Amino acid sequence: MRKIEHIGIAVKNLEASNLLFEKLFGAPAYKMEEVESEGVKTSFFMNGPNKIELLEATNPDSPIAKFLEKKGEGIHHIAFDVEDIVAEIKRLQSSGFTVLNEVPKKGADNKLVAFLHPKGTNGVLVELCQEIK
Ligand SMILES: CC[C@H](C(=O)O)C(=O)SCCNC(=O)CCNC(=O)[C@H](O)C(C)(C)COP(=O)(O)OP(=O)(O)OC[C@H]1O[C@@H](n2cnc3c(N)ncnc32)[C@H](O)[C@@H]1OP(=O)(O)O
Ligand SMILES: [Co+2]
């Protein structure tokens, strides 16, 4: 794992949160994208080298909907940039981590992604991201 690729924040209303984070960073989101498979619509902000991903649920079964119900708005996950997501999944599995999707799936912002169960990472949902070249 290299650097933090993005921090994911669960929000109730993406439009309202886009305005809030635009005020916070002094710049608008650079990308908005829906990821149907995850039941989310997202927006991305860059603040210097830091990327923030805002996520709103698009259906009640979405992980974001469940998270909001249980915990309310807030930091949802930390995503790390990886060189080779398949090798990283294997490494993490052999180190005892629970990988929620053994086969990497298409994420937002042109990435292949996988997630580790937060129960095995001190309560932090970890996402692995590999740039699709
Ligand atoms: C892919 C597009 C985009 C990208 O960057 O490209 C994204 O980031 S999409 C992000 C949304 N997708 C996901 O989060 C996929 C991975 N998540 C899951 O598979 C589930 O959300 C899972 C397994 C983490 C939890 O699902 P479950 O149905 O088990 O929900 P529960 O509410 O029963 O949770 C069980 C247990 O885990 C705790 N939990 C849930 N979510 C989180 C979280 N984000 N961070 C920390 N802990 C979390 C929850 O509180 C429960 O703990 P308990 O002690 O039993 O209350
Ligand atoms: Co993410």
PDB file of C-alpha atoms and ligand atoms in Angstrom:
ATOM      1  CA  MET A   1       0.000   0.000   0.000  1.00  0.00           C
ATOM      2  CA  ARG A   2       1.314   3.379  -0.906  1.00  0.00           C
ATOM      3  CA  LYS A   3      -0.411   6.649   0.000  1.00  0.00           C
ATOM      4  CA  ILE A   4      -3.968   7.385   1.105  1.00  0.00           C
ATOM      5  CA  GLU A   5      -5.889   7.551  -2.175  1.00  0.00           C
ATOM      6  CA  HIS A   6      -9.013   9.167  -0.701  1.00  0.00           C
ATOM      7  CA  ILE A   7     -11.129   9.507   2.402  1.00  0.00           C
ATOM      8  CA  GLY A   8     -14.787   8.576   1.914  1.00  0.00           C
ATOM      9  CA  ILE A   9     -17.434  10.602   3.751  1.00  0.00           C
ATOM     10  CA  ALA A  10     -21.073   9.433   3.948  1.00  0.00           C
ATOM     11  CA  VAL A  11     -23.533  12.273   3.458  1.00  0.00           C
ATOM     12  CA  LYS A  12     -27.344  12.485   3.379  1.00  0.00           C
ATOM     13  CA  ASN A  13     -27.558  15.043   0.583  1.00  0.00           C
ATOM     14  CA  LEU A  14     -24.732  15.204  -1.951  1.00  0.00           C
ATOM     15  CA  GLU A  15     -25.812  18.529  -3.430  1.00  0.00           C
ATOM     16  CA  ALA A  16     -25.855  20.289  -0.068  1.00  0.00           C
ATOM     17  CA  SER A  17     -22.547  18.686   0.926  1.00  0.00           C
ATOM     18  CA  ASN A  18     -20.956  19.675  -2.383  1.00  0.00           C
ATOM     19  CA  LEU A  19     -21.711  23.315  -1.558  1.00  0.00           C
ATOM     20  CA  LEU A  20     -20.366  22.886   1.975  1.00  0.00           C
ATOM     21  CA  PHE A  21     -17.081  21.294   0.843  1.00  0.00           C
ATOM     22  CA  GLU A  22     -16.728  23.824  -1.965  1.00  0.00           C
ATOM     23  CA  LYS A  23     -16.822  26.517   0.748  1.00  0.00           C
ATOM     24  CA  LEU A  24     -14.400  24.489   2.890  1.00  0.00           C
ATOM     25  CA  PHE A  25     -11.840  23.960   0.109  1.00  0.00           C
ATOM     26  CA  GLY A  26     -12.543  27.089  -1.896  1.00  0.00           C
ATOM     27  CA  ALA A  27     -12.957  24.988  -5.044  1.00  0.00           C
ATOM     28  CA  PRO A  28     -15.790  22.905  -6.545  1.00  0.00           C
ATOM     29  CA  ALA A  29     -15.870  19.107  -6.905  1.00  0.00           C
ATOM     30  CA  TYR A  30     -13.792  18.034  -9.890  1.00  0.00           C
ATOM     31  CA  LYS A  31     -15.891  14.970 -10.649  1.00  0.00           C
ATOM     32  CA  MET A  32     -19.368  13.567  -9.926  1.00  0.00           C
ATOM     33  CA  GLU A  33     -20.025   9.907 -10.615  1.00  0.00           C
ATOM     34  CA  GLU A  34     -22.688   7.298  -9.863  1.00  0.00           C
ATOM     35  CA  VAL A  35     -21.515   3.744  -9.038  1.00  0.00           C
ATOM     36  CA  GLU A  36     -24.688   1.694  -9.458  1.00  0.00           C
ATOM     37  CA  SER A  37     -23.100  -1.524  -8.178  1.00  0.00           C
ATOM     38  CA  GLU A  38     -22.469   0.178  -4.834  1.00  0.00           C
ATOM     39  CA  GLY A  39     -25.757   2.075  -4.731  1.00  0.00           C
ATOM     40  CA  VAL A  40     -23.943   5.389  -4.416  1.00  0.00           C
ATOM     41  CA  LYS A  41     -23.501   8.698  -6.154  1.00  0.00           C
ATOM     42  CA  THR A  42     -20.221  10.372  -5.384  1.00  0.00           C
ATOM     43  CA  SER A  43     -18.374  13.638  -5.818  1.00  0.00           C
ATOM     44  CA  PHE A  44     -14.621  14.138  -5.591  1.00  0.00           C
ATOM     45  CA  PHE A  45     -12.683  17.146  -4.281  1.00  0.00           C
ATOM     46  CA  MET A  46      -8.944  17.745  -4.339  1.00  0.00           C
ATOM     47  CA  ASN A  47      -7.457  19.786  -1.512  1.00  0.00           C
ATOM     48  CA  GLY A  48      -3.760  19.967  -2.334  1.00  0.00           C
ATOM     49  CA  PRO A  49      -2.664  16.292  -2.578  1.00  0.00           C
ATOM     50  CA  ASN A  50      -5.676  15.120  -0.559  1.00  0.00           C
ATOM     51  CA  LYS A  51      -8.729  13.631  -2.239  1.00  0.00           C
ATOM     52  CA  ILE A  52     -12.120  13.608  -0.522  1.00  0.00           C
ATOM     53  CA  GLU A  53     -14.965  11.431  -1.767  1.00  0.00           C
ATOM     54  CA  LEU A  54     -18.511  12.356  -0.737  1.00  0.00           C
ATOM     55  CA  LEU A  55     -21.033   9.524  -0.997  1.00  0.00           C
ATOM     56  CA  GLU A  56     -24.840   9.605  -0.990  1.00  0.00           C
ATOM     57  CA  ALA A  57     -26.903   6.396  -1.086  1.00  0.00           C
ATOM     58  CA  THR A  58     -29.026   5.885  -4.206  1.00  0.00           C
ATOM     59  CA  ASN A  59     -31.044   3.029  -2.699  1.00  0.00           C
ATOM     60  CA  PRO A  60     -31.985   1.819   0.800  1.00  0.00           C
ATOM     61  CA  ASP A  61     -29.821  -1.334   0.455  1.00  0.00           C
ATOM     62  CA  SER A  62     -26.686   0.686  -0.207  1.00  0.00           C
ATOM     63  CA  PRO A  63     -23.860   0.298   2.350  1.00  0.00           C
ATOM     64  CA  ILE A  64     -24.025   4.090   2.710  1.00  0.00           C
ATOM     65  CA  ALA A  65     -27.753   3.975   3.565  1.00  0.00           C
ATOM     66  CA  LYS A  66     -27.077   1.380   6.285  1.00  0.00           C
ATOM     67  CA  PHE A  67     -24.129   3.351   7.592  1.00  0.00           C
ATOM     68  CA  LEU A  68     -26.139   6.590   7.768  1.00  0.00           C
ATOM     69  CA  GLU A  69     -28.985   4.803   9.558  1.00  0.00           C
ATOM     70  CA  LYS A  70     -26.598   3.382  12.129  1.00  0.00           C
ATOM     71  CA  LYS A  71     -23.944   6.100  12.538  1.00  0.00           C
ATOM     72  CA  GLY A  72     -25.172   9.202  10.738  1.00  0.00           C
ATOM     73  CA  GLU A  73     -22.990  11.370   8.475  1.00  0.00           C
ATOM     74  CA  GLY A  74     -19.221  11.120   8.820  1.00  0.00           C
ATOM     75  CA  ILE A  75     -16.047   9.421   7.706  1.00  0.00           C
ATOM     76  CA  HIS A  76     -17.035   6.140   6.070  1.00  0.00           C
ATOM     77  CA  HIS A  77     -13.737   4.673   4.817  1.00  0.00           C
ATOM     78  CA  ILE A  78     -10.081   5.277   4.115  1.00  0.00           C
ATOM     79  CA  ALA A  79      -8.865   4.223   0.665  1.00  0.00           C
ATOM     80  CA  PHE A  80      -5.235   3.309  -0.034  1.00  0.00           C
ATOM     81  CA  ASP A  81      -3.531   3.355  -3.411  1.00  0.00           C
ATOM     82  CA  VAL A  82      -2.033  -0.035  -4.361  1.00  0.00           C
ATOM     83  CA  GLU A  83       0.204  -1.016  -7.268  1.00  0.00           C
ATOM     84  CA  ASP A  84      -1.236  -4.517  -7.781  1.00  0.00           C
ATOM     85  CA  ILE A  85      -4.635  -5.051  -6.125  1.00  0.00           C
ATOM     86  CA  VAL A  86      -4.721  -8.811  -6.793  1.00  0.00           C
ATOM     87  CA  ALA A  87      -1.336  -9.318  -5.125  1.00  0.00           C
ATOM     88  CA  GLU A  88      -2.363  -7.023  -2.254  1.00  0.00           C
ATOM     89  CA  ILE A  89      -5.604  -8.972  -1.686  1.00  0.00           C
ATOM     90  CA  LYS A  90      -3.605 -12.211  -1.514  1.00  0.00           C
ATOM     91  CA  ARG A  91      -1.047 -10.667   0.860  1.00  0.00           C
ATOM     92  CA  LEU A  92      -3.733  -9.304   3.166  1.00  0.00           C
ATOM     93  CA  GLN A  93      -5.745 -12.531   3.157  1.00  0.00           C
ATOM     94  CA  SER A  94      -2.621 -14.524   4.086  1.00  0.00           C
ATOM     95  CA  SER A  95      -2.052 -11.984   6.882  1.00  0.00           C
ATOM     96  CA  GLY A  96      -5.504 -12.778   8.282  1.00  0.00           C
ATOM     97  CA  PHE A  97      -7.552  -9.821   7.038  1.00  0.00           C
ATOM     98  CA  THR A  98     -11.093 -10.409   5.750  1.00  0.00           C
ATOM     99  CA  VAL A  99     -11.349  -9.161   2.177  1.00  0.00           C
ATOM    100  CA  LEU A 100     -15.002  -8.466   1.390  1.00  0.00           C
ATOM    101  CA  ASN A 101     -14.629  -8.971  -2.369  1.00  0.00           C
ATOM    102  CA  GLU A 102     -11.814 -11.277  -3.411  1.00  0.00           C
ATOM    103  CA  VAL A 103     -12.286 -10.231  -7.001  1.00  0.00           C
ATOM    104  CA  PRO A 104     -11.541  -6.530  -7.458  1.00  0.00           C
ATOM    105  CA  LYS A 105     -14.557  -4.547  -8.664  1.00  0.00           C
ATOM    106  CA  LYS A 106     -14.890  -1.369 -10.716  1.00  0.00           C
ATOM    107  CA  GLY A 107     -15.030   1.589  -8.404  1.00  0.00           C
ATOM    108  CA  ALA A 108     -15.337   5.318  -9.027  1.00  0.00           C
ATOM    109  CA  ASP A 109     -12.692   7.600 -10.520  1.00  0.00           C
ATOM    110  CA  ASN A 110     -11.274   4.924 -12.841  1.00  0.00           C
ATOM    111  CA  LYS A 111     -10.176   2.489 -10.137  1.00  0.00           C
ATOM    112  CA  LEU A 112     -10.361  -1.199  -9.365  1.00  0.00           C
ATOM    113  CA  VAL A 113     -11.361  -1.530  -5.698  1.00  0.00           C
ATOM    114  CA  ALA A 114     -11.635  -4.021  -2.852  1.00  0.00           C
ATOM    115  CA  PHE A 115     -12.657  -3.608   0.794  1.00  0.00           C
ATOM    116  CA  LEU A 116     -11.473  -5.116   4.091  1.00  0.00           C
ATOM    117  CA  HIS A 117     -14.014  -5.835   6.823  1.00  0.00           C
ATOM    118  CA  PRO A 118     -13.747  -3.137   9.516  1.00  0.00           C
ATOM    119  CA  LYS A 119     -13.979  -5.760  12.245  1.00  0.00           C
ATOM    120  CA  GLY A 120     -10.455  -6.775  11.295  1.00  0.00           C
ATOM    121  CA  THR A 121      -9.015  -3.266  11.040  1.00  0.00           C
ATOM    122  CA  ASN A 122      -9.868  -1.703  14.405  1.00  0.00           C
ATOM    123  CA  GLY A 123     -13.256  -0.521  13.182  1.00  0.00           C
ATOM    124  CA  VAL A 124     -11.998   1.325  10.090  1.00  0.00           C
ATOM    125  CA  LEU A 125     -13.399   0.299   6.703  1.00  0.00           C
ATOM    126  CA  VAL A 126     -10.333   0.076   4.444  1.00  0.00           C
ATOM    127  CA  GLU A 127     -10.597   0.305   0.670  1.00  0.00           C
ATOM    128  CA  LEU A 128      -7.835  -0.710  -1.757  1.00  0.00           C
ATOM    129  CA  CYS A 129      -7.659   1.236  -5.027  1.00  0.00           C
ATOM    130  CA  GLN A 130      -5.650   0.416  -8.139  1.00  0.00           C
ATOM    131  CA  GLU A 131      -5.632   2.928 -11.009  1.00  0.00           C
ATOM    132  CA  ILE A 132      -7.038   1.370 -14.206  1.00  0.00           C
ATOM    133  CA  LYS A 133      -4.336   2.208 -16.753  1.00  0.00           C
TER     134      LYS A 133
HETATM  135  C1  LIG B   1     -16.771   1.805  -5.068  1.00  0.00           C
HETATM  136  C2  LIG B   1     -17.201   3.227  -5.187  1.00  0.00           C
HETATM  137  C3  LIG B   1     -16.492   4.118  -4.197  1.00  0.00           C
HETATM  138  C4  LIG B   1     -15.004   4.163  -4.553  1.00  0.00           C
HETATM  139  O1  LIG B   1     -14.217   4.712  -3.771  1.00  0.00           O
HETATM  140  O2  LIG B   1     -14.682   3.727  -5.677  1.00  0.00           O
HETATM  141  C5  LIG B   1     -16.688   3.668  -2.775  1.00  0.00           C
HETATM  142  O3  LIG B   1     -15.877   3.899  -1.897  1.00  0.00           O
HETATM  143  S1  LIG B   1     -18.170   2.846  -2.493  1.00  0.00           S
HETATM  144  C6  LIG B   1     -18.293   2.765  -0.693  1.00  0.00           C
HETATM  145  C7  LIG B   1     -19.510   1.962  -0.329  1.00  0.00           C
HETATM  146  N1  LIG B   1     -19.252   0.540  -0.490  1.00  0.00           N
HETATM  147  C8  LIG B   1     -18.826  -0.182   0.575  1.00  0.00           C
HETATM  148  O4  LIG B   1     -18.711   0.288   1.688  1.00  0.00           O
HETATM  149  C9  LIG B   1     -18.523  -1.638   0.282  1.00  0.00           C
HETATM  150  C10 LIG B   1     -17.893  -2.324   1.490  1.00  0.00           C
HETATM  151  N2  LIG B   1     -18.800  -2.296   2.629  1.00  0.00           N
HETATM  152  C11 LIG B   1     -19.510  -3.415   2.990  1.00  0.00           C
HETATM  153  O5  LIG B   1     -19.391  -4.490   2.409  1.00  0.00           O
HETATM  154  C12 LIG B   1     -20.445  -3.267   4.177  1.00  0.00           C
HETATM  155  O6  LIG B   1     -20.774  -1.902   4.349  1.00  0.00           O
HETATM  156  C13 LIG B   1     -19.825  -3.818   5.515  1.00  0.00           C
HETATM  157  C14 LIG B   1     -19.514  -5.311   5.357  1.00  0.00           C
HETATM  158  C15 LIG B   1     -18.602  -3.042   5.921  1.00  0.00           C
HETATM  159  C16 LIG B   1     -20.885  -3.658   6.606  1.00  0.00           C
HETATM  160  O7  LIG B   1     -22.064  -4.198   6.089  1.00  0.00           O
HETATM  161  P1  LIG B   1     -23.128  -4.933   7.024  1.00  0.00           P
HETATM  162  O8  LIG B   1     -24.304  -5.332   6.178  1.00  0.00           O
HETATM  163  O9  LIG B   1     -22.447  -5.962   7.817  1.00  0.00           O
HETATM  164  O10 LIG B   1     -23.609  -3.723   7.906  1.00  0.00           O
HETATM  165  P2  LIG B   1     -23.733  -3.659   9.453  1.00  0.00           P
HETATM  166  O11 LIG B   1     -24.336  -2.337   9.728  1.00  0.00           O
HETATM  167  O12 LIG B   1     -24.402  -4.896   9.971  1.00  0.00           O
HETATM  168  O13 LIG B   1     -22.211  -3.619   9.941  1.00  0.00           O
HETATM  169  C17 LIG B   1     -21.558  -4.711  10.547  1.00  0.00           C
HETATM  170  C18 LIG B   1     -20.568  -4.089  11.517  1.00  0.00           C
HETATM  171  O14 LIG B   1     -19.626  -3.269  10.778  1.00  0.00           O
HETATM  172  C19 LIG B   1     -19.711  -1.920  11.235  1.00  0.00           C
HETATM  173  N3  LIG B   1     -19.561  -1.058  10.064  1.00  0.00           N
HETATM  174  C20 LIG B   1     -20.349  -0.999   8.984  1.00  0.00           C
HETATM  175  N4  LIG B   1     -19.883  -0.081   8.098  1.00  0.00           N
HETATM  176  C21 LIG B   1     -18.783   0.453   8.680  1.00  0.00           C
HETATM  177  C22 LIG B   1     -17.844   1.449   8.287  1.00  0.00           C
HETATM  178  N5  LIG B   1     -17.968   2.096   7.113  1.00  0.00           N
HETATM  179  N6  LIG B   1     -16.812   1.752   9.116  1.00  0.00           N
HETATM  180  C23 LIG B   1     -16.683   1.101  10.310  1.00  0.00           C
HETATM  181  N7  LIG B   1     -17.530   0.134  10.770  1.00  0.00           N
HETATM  182  C24 LIG B   1     -18.561  -0.170   9.939  1.00  0.00           C
HETATM  183  C25 LIG B   1     -21.087  -1.770  11.855  1.00  0.00           C
HETATM  184  O15 LIG B   1     -21.074  -0.729  12.800  1.00  0.00           O
HETATM  185  C26 LIG B   1     -21.263  -3.134  12.487  1.00  0.00           C
HETATM  186  O16 LIG B   1     -20.527  -3.177  13.676  1.00  0.00           O
HETATM  187  P3  LIG B   1     -21.278  -3.476  15.054  1.00  0.00           P
HETATM  188  O17 LIG B   1     -20.220  -3.401  16.089  1.00  0.00           O
HETATM  189  O18 LIG B   1     -21.883  -4.869  14.869  1.00  0.00           O
HETATM  190  O19 LIG B   1     -22.338  -2.412  15.142  1.00  0.00           O
HETATM  191 CO    CO B   2     -14.098   5.076  -1.810  1.00  0.00          CO
END
